[in-house]
CSV table of N, CA and C in Angstrom, one decimal:
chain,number,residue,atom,x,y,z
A,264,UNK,N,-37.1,-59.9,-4.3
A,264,UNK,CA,-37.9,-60.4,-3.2
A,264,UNK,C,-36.9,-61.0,-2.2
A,265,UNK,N,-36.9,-60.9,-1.0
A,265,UNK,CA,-36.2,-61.2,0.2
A,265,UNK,C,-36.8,-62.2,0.9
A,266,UNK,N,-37.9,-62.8,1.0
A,266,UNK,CA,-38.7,-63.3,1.7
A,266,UNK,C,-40.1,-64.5,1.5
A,267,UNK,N,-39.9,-65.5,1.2
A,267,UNK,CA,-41.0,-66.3,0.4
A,267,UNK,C,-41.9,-66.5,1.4
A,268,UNK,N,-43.2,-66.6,1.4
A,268,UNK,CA,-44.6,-67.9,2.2
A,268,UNK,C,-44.8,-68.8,1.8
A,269,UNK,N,-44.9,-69.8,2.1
A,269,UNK,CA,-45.9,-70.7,1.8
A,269,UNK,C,-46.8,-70.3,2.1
A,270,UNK,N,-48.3,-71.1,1.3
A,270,UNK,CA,-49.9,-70.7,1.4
A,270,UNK,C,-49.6,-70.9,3.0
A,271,UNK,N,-49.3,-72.2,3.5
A,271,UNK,CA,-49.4,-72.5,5.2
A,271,UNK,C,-49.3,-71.1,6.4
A,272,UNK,N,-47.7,-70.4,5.7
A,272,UNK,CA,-47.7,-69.5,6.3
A,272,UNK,C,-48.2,-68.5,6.0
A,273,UNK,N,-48.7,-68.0,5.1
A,273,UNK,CA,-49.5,-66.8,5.0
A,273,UNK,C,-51.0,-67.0,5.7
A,274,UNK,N,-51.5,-68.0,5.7
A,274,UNK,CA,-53.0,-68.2,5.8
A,274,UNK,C,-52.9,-68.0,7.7
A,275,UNK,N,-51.7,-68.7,8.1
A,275,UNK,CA,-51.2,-68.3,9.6
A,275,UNK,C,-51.1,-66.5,9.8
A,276,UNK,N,-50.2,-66.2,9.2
A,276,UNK,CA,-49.9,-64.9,9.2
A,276,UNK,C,-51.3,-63.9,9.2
A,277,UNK,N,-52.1,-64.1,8.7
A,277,UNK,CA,-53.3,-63.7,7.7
A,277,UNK,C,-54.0,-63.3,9.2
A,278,UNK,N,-54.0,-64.8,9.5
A,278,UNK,CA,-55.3,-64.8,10.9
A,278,UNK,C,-54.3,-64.4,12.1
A,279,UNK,N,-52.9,-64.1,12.6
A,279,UNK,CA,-52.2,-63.4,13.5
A,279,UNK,C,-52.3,-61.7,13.5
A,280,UNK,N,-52.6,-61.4,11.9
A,280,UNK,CA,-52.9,-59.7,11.4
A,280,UNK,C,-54.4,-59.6,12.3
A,281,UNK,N,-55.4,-60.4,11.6
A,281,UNK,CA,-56.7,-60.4,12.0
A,281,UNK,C,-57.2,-60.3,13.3
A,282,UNK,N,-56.4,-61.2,14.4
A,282,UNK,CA,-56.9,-61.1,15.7
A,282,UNK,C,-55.8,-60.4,16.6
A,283,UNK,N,-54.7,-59.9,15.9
A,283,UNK,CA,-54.2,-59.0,16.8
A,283,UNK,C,-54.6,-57.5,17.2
A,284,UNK,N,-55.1,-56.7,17.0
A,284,UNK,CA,-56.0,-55.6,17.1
A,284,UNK,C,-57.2,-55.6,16.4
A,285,UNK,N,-58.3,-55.8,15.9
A,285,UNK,CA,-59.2,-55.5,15.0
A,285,UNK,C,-59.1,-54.2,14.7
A,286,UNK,N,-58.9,-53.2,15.7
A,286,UNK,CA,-59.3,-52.0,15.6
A,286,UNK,C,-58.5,-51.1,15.1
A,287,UNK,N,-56.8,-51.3,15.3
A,287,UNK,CA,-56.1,-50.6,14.7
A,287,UNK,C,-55.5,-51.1,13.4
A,288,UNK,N,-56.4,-51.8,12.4
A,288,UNK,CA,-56.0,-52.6,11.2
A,288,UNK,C,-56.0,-51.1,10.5
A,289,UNK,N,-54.6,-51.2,9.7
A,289,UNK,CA,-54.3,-50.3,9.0
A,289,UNK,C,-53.6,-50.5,7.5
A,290,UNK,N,-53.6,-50.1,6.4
A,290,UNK,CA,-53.4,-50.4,5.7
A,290,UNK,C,-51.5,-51.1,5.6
A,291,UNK,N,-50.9,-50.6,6.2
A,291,UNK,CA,-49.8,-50.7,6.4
A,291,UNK,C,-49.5,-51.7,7.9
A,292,UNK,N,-50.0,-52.4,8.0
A,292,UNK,CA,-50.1,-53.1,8.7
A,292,UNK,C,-49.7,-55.1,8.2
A,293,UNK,N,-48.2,-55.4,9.0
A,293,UNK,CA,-48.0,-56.6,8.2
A,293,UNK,C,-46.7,-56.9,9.6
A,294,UNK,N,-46.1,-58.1,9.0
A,294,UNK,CA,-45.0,-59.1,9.5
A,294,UNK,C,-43.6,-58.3,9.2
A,295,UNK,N,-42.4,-58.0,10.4
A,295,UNK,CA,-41.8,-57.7,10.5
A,295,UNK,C,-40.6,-58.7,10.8
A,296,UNK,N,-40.1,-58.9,10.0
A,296,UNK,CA,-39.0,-60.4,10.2
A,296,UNK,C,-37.5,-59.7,9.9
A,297,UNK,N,-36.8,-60.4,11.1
A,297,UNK,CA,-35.5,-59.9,11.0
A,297,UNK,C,-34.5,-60.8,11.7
A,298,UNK,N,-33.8,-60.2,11.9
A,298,UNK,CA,-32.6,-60.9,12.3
A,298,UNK,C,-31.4,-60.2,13.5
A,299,UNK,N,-31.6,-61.4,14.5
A,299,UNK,CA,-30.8,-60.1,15.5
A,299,UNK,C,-29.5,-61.4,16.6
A,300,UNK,N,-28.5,-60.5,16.7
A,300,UNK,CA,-27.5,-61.3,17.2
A,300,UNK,C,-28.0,-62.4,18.4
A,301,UNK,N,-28.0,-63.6,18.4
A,301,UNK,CA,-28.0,-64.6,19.5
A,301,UNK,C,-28.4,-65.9,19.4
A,302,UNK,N,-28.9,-66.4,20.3
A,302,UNK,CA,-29.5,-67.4,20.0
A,302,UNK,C,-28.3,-68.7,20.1
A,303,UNK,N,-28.2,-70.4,20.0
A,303,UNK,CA,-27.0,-70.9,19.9
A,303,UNK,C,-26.5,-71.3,19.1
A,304,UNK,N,-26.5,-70.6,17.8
A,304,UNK,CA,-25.6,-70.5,16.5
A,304,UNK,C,-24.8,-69.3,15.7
A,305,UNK,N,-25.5,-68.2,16.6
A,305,UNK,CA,-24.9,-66.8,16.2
A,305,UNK,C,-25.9,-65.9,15.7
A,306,UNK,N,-26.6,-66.1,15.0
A,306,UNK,CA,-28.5,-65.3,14.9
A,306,UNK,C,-29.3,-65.8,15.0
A,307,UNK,N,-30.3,-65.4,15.5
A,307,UNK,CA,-31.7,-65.4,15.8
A,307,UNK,C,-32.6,-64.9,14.7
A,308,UNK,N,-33.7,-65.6,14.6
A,308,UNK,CA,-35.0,-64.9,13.8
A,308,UNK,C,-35.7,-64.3,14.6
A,309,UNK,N,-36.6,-63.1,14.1
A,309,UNK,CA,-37.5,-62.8,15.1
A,309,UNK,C,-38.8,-62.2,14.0
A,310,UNK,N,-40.2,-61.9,14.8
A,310,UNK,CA,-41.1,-61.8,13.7
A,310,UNK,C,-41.9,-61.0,15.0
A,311,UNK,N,-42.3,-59.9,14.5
A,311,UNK,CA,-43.2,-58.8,15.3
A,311,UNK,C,-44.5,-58.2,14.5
A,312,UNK,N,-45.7,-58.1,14.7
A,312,UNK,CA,-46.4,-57.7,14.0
A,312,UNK,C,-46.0,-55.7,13.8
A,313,UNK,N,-46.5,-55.2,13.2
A,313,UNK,CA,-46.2,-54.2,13.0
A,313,UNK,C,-46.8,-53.0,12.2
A,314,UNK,N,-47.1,-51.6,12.3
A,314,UNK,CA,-48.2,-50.9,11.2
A,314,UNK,C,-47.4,-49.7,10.8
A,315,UNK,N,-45.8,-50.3,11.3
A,315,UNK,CA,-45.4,-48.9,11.5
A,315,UNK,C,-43.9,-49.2,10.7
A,316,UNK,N,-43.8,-49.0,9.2
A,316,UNK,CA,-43.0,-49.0,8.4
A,316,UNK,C,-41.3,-48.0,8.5
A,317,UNK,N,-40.2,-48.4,8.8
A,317,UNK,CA,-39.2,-48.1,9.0
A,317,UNK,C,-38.8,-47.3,8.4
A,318,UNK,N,-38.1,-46.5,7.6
A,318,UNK,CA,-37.6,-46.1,6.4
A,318,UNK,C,-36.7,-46.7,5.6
A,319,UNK,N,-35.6,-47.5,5.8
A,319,UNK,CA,-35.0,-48.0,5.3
A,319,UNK,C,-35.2,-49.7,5.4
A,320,UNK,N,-36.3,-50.3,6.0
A,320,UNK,CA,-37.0,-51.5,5.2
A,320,UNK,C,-37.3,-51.7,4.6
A,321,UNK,N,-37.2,-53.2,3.1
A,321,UNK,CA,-37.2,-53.5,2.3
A,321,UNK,C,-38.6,-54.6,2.3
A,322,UNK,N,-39.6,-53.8,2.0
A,322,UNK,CA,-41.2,-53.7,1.9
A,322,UNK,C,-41.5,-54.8,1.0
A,323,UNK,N,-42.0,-56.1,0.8
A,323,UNK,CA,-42.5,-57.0,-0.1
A,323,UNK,C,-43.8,-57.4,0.4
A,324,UNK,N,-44.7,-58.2,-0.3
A,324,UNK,CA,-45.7,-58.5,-0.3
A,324,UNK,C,-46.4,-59.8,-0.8
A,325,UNK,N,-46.4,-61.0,-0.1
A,325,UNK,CA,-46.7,-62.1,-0.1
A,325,UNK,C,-48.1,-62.8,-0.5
A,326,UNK,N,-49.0,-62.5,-1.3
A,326,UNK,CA,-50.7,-62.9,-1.6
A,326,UNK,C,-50.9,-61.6,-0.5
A,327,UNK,N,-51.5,-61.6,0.7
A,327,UNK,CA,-52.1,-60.1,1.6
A,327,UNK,C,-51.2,-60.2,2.7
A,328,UNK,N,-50.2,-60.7,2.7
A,328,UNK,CA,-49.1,-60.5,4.1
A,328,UNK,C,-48.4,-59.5,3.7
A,329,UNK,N,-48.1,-57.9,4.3
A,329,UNK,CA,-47.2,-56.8,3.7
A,329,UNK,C,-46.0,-58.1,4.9
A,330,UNK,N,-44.9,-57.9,4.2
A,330,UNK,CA,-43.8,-57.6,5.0
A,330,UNK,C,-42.6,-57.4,5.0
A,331,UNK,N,-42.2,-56.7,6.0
A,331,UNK,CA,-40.9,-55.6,6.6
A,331,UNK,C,-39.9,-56.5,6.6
A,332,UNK,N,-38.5,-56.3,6.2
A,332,UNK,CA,-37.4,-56.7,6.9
A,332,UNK,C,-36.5,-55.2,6.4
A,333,UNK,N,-35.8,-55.0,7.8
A,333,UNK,CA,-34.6,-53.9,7.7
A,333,UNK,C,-33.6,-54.4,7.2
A,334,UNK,N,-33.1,-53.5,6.5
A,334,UNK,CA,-31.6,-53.2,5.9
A,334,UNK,C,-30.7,-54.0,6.1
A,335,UNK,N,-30.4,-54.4,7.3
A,335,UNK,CA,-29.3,-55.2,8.2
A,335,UNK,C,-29.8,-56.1,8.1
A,336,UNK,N,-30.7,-56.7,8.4
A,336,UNK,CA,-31.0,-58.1,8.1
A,336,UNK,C,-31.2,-58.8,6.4
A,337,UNK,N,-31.8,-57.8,5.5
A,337,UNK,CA,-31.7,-58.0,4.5
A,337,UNK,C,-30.9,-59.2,4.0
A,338,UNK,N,-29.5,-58.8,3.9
A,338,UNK,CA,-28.7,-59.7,3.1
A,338,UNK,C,-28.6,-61.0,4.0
A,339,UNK,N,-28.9,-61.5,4.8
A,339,UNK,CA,-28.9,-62.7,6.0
A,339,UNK,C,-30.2,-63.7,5.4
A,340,UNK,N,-31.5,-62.6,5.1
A,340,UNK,CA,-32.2,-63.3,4.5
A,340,UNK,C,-32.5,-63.1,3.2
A,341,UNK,N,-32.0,-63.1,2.7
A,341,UNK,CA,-32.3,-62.7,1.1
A,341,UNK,C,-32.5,-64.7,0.7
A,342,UNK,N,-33.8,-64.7,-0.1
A,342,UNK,CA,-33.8,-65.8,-0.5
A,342,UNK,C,-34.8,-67.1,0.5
A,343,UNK,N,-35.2,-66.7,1.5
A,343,UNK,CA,-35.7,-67.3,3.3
A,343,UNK,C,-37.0,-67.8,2.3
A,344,UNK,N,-37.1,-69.2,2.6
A,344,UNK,CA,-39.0,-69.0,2.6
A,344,UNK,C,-39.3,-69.5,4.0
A,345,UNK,N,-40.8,-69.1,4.6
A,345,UNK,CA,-41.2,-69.0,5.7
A,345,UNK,C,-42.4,-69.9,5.5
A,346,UNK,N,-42.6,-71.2,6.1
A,346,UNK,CA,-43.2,-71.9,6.5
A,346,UNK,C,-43.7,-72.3,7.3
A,347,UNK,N,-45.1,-72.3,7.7
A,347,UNK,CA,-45.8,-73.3,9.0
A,347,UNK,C,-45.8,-74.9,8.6
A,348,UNK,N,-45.4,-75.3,10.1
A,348,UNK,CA,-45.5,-77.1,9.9
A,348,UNK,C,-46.5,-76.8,11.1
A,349,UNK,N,-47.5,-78.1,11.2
A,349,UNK,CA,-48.4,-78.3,12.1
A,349,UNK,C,-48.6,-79.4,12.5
A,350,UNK,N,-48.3,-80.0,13.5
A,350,UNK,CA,-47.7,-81.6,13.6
A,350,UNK,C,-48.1,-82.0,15.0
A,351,UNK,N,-48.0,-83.5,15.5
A,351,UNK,CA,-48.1,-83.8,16.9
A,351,UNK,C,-46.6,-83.1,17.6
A,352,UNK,N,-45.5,-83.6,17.1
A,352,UNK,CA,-44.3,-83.0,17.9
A,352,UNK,C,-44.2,-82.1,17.8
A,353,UNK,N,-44.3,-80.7,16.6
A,353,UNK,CA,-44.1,-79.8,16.6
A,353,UNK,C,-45.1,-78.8,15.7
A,354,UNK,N,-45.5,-77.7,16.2
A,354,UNK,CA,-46.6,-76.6,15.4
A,354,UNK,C,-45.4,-75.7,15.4
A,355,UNK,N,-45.6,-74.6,14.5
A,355,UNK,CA,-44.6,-73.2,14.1
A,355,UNK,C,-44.4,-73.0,12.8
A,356,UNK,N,-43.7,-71.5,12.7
A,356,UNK,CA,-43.2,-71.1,11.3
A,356,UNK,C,-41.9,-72.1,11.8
A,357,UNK,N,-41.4,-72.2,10.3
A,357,UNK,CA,-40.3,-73.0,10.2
A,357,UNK,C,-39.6,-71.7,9.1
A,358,UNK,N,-38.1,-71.8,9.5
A,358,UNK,CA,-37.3,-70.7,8.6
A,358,UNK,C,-36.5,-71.7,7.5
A,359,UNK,N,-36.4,-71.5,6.4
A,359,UNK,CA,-35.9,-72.2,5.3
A,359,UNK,C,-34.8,-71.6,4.7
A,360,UNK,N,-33.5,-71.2,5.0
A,360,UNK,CA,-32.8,-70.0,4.7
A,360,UNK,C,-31.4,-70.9,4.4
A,361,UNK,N,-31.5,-70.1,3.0
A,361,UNK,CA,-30.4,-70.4,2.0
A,361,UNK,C,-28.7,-69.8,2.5
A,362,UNK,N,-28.7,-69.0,3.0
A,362,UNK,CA,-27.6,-68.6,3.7
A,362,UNK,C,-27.3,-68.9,4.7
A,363,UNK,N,-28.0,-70.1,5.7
A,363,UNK,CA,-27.5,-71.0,7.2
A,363,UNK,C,-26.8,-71.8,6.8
A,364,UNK,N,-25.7,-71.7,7.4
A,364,UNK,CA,-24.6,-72.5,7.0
A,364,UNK,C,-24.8,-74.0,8.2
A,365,UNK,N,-25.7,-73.6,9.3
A,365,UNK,CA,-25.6,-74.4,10.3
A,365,UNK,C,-27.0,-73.6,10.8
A,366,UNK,N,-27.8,-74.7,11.7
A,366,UNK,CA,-28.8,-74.2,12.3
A,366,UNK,C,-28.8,-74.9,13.8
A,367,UNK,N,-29.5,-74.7,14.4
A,367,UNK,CA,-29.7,-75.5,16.0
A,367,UNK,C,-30.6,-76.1,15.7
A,368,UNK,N,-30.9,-76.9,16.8
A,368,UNK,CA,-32.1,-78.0,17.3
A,368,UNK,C,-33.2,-77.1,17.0
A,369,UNK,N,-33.6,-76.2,17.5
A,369,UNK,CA,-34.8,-75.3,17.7
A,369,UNK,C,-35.3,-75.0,16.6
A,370,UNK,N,-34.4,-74.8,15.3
A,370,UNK,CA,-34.4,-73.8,14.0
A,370,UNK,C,-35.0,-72.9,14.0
A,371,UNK,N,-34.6,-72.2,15.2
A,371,UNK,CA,-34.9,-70.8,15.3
A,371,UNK,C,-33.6,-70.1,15.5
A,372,UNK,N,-32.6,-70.6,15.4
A,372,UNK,CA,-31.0,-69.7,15.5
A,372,UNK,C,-30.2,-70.3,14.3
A,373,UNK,N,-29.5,-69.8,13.2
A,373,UNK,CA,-28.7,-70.3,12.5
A,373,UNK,C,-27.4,-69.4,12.4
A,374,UNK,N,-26.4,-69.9,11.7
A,374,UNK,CA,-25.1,-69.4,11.5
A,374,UNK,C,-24.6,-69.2,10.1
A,375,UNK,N,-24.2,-68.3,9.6
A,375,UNK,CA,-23.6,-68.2,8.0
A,375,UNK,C,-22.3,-68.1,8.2
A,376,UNK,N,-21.5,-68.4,6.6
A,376,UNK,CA,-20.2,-69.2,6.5
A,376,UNK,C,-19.3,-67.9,7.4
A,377,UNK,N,-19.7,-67.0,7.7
A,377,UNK,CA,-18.1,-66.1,7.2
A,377,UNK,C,-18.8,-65.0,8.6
A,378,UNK,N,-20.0,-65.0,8.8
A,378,UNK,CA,-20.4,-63.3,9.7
A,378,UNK,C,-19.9,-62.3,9.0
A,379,UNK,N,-19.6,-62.1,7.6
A,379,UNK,CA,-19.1,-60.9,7.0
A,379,UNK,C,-20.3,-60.1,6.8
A,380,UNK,N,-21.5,-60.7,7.0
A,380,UNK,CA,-22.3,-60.0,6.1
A,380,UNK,C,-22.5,-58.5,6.5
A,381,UNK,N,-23.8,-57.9,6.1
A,381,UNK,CA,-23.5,-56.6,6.9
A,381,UNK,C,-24.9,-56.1,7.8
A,382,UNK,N,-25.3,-57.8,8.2
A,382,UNK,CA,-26.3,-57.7,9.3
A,382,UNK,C,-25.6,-57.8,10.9
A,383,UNK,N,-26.3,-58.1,11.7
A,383,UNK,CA,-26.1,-57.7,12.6
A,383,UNK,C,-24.9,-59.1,13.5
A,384,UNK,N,-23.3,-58.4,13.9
A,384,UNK,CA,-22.1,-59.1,13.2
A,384,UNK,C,-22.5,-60.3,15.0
A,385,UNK,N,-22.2,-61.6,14.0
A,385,UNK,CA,-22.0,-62.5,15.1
A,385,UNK,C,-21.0,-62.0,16.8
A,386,UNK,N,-21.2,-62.6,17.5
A,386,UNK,CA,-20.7,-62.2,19.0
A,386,UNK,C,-19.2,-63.1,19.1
């Protein structure tokens, strides 16, 4: 497994599946999380709904959330749990990732020890 929920985030995730198309709900239809150079620590998270399975993404399955992460991002998150906080200062998924060596204010960009991995290579 690559990728944990909390109940918080899945029940979020659940109702983002539900009211994003009704019409083209497909079985193969889930959360696409990944990881892509930027942000002010060196990666970015990113999360796209999706029905359209990659070939070389590594497919898990959360309570009814399918979800995607590609190859390259794989090893960056291996271990991540994904969490909603819902608060006066702040609402969002929150990323929980065992491999940030450093994150920003936002915690939506973090940085790992080395950029060796074999995701997508720091700038």
């Amino acid at each position: 497994m690559t990728v944990t929920l909390t109940e918080k985030a899945e029940f979020h995730l659940r109702a983002l599946l539900r009211g994003s198309n009704p019409e083209t709900t497909t079985p193969t239809k889930g959360i696409r999380i990944s990881v892509k150079d930027g942000g002010c620590s060196g990666y970015e998270y990113a999360m796209e709904i999706t029905s359209s399975p990659r070939p070389d993404d590594v497919v898990s399955q959360e309570g009814k959330v399918l979800i995607y992460v590609d190859a390259k991002s794989a090893p960056l998150l291996q271990g991540m749990i994904v969490d909603f906080v819902d608060g006066v200062m702040e609402s969002g998924f929150k990323f929980i990732n065992p491999n940030a060596t450093e994150t920003c204010g936002c915690g939506k960009s973090f940085k790992t020890a080395d950029c060796s991995s074999a995701g997508t290579p720091c700038k």
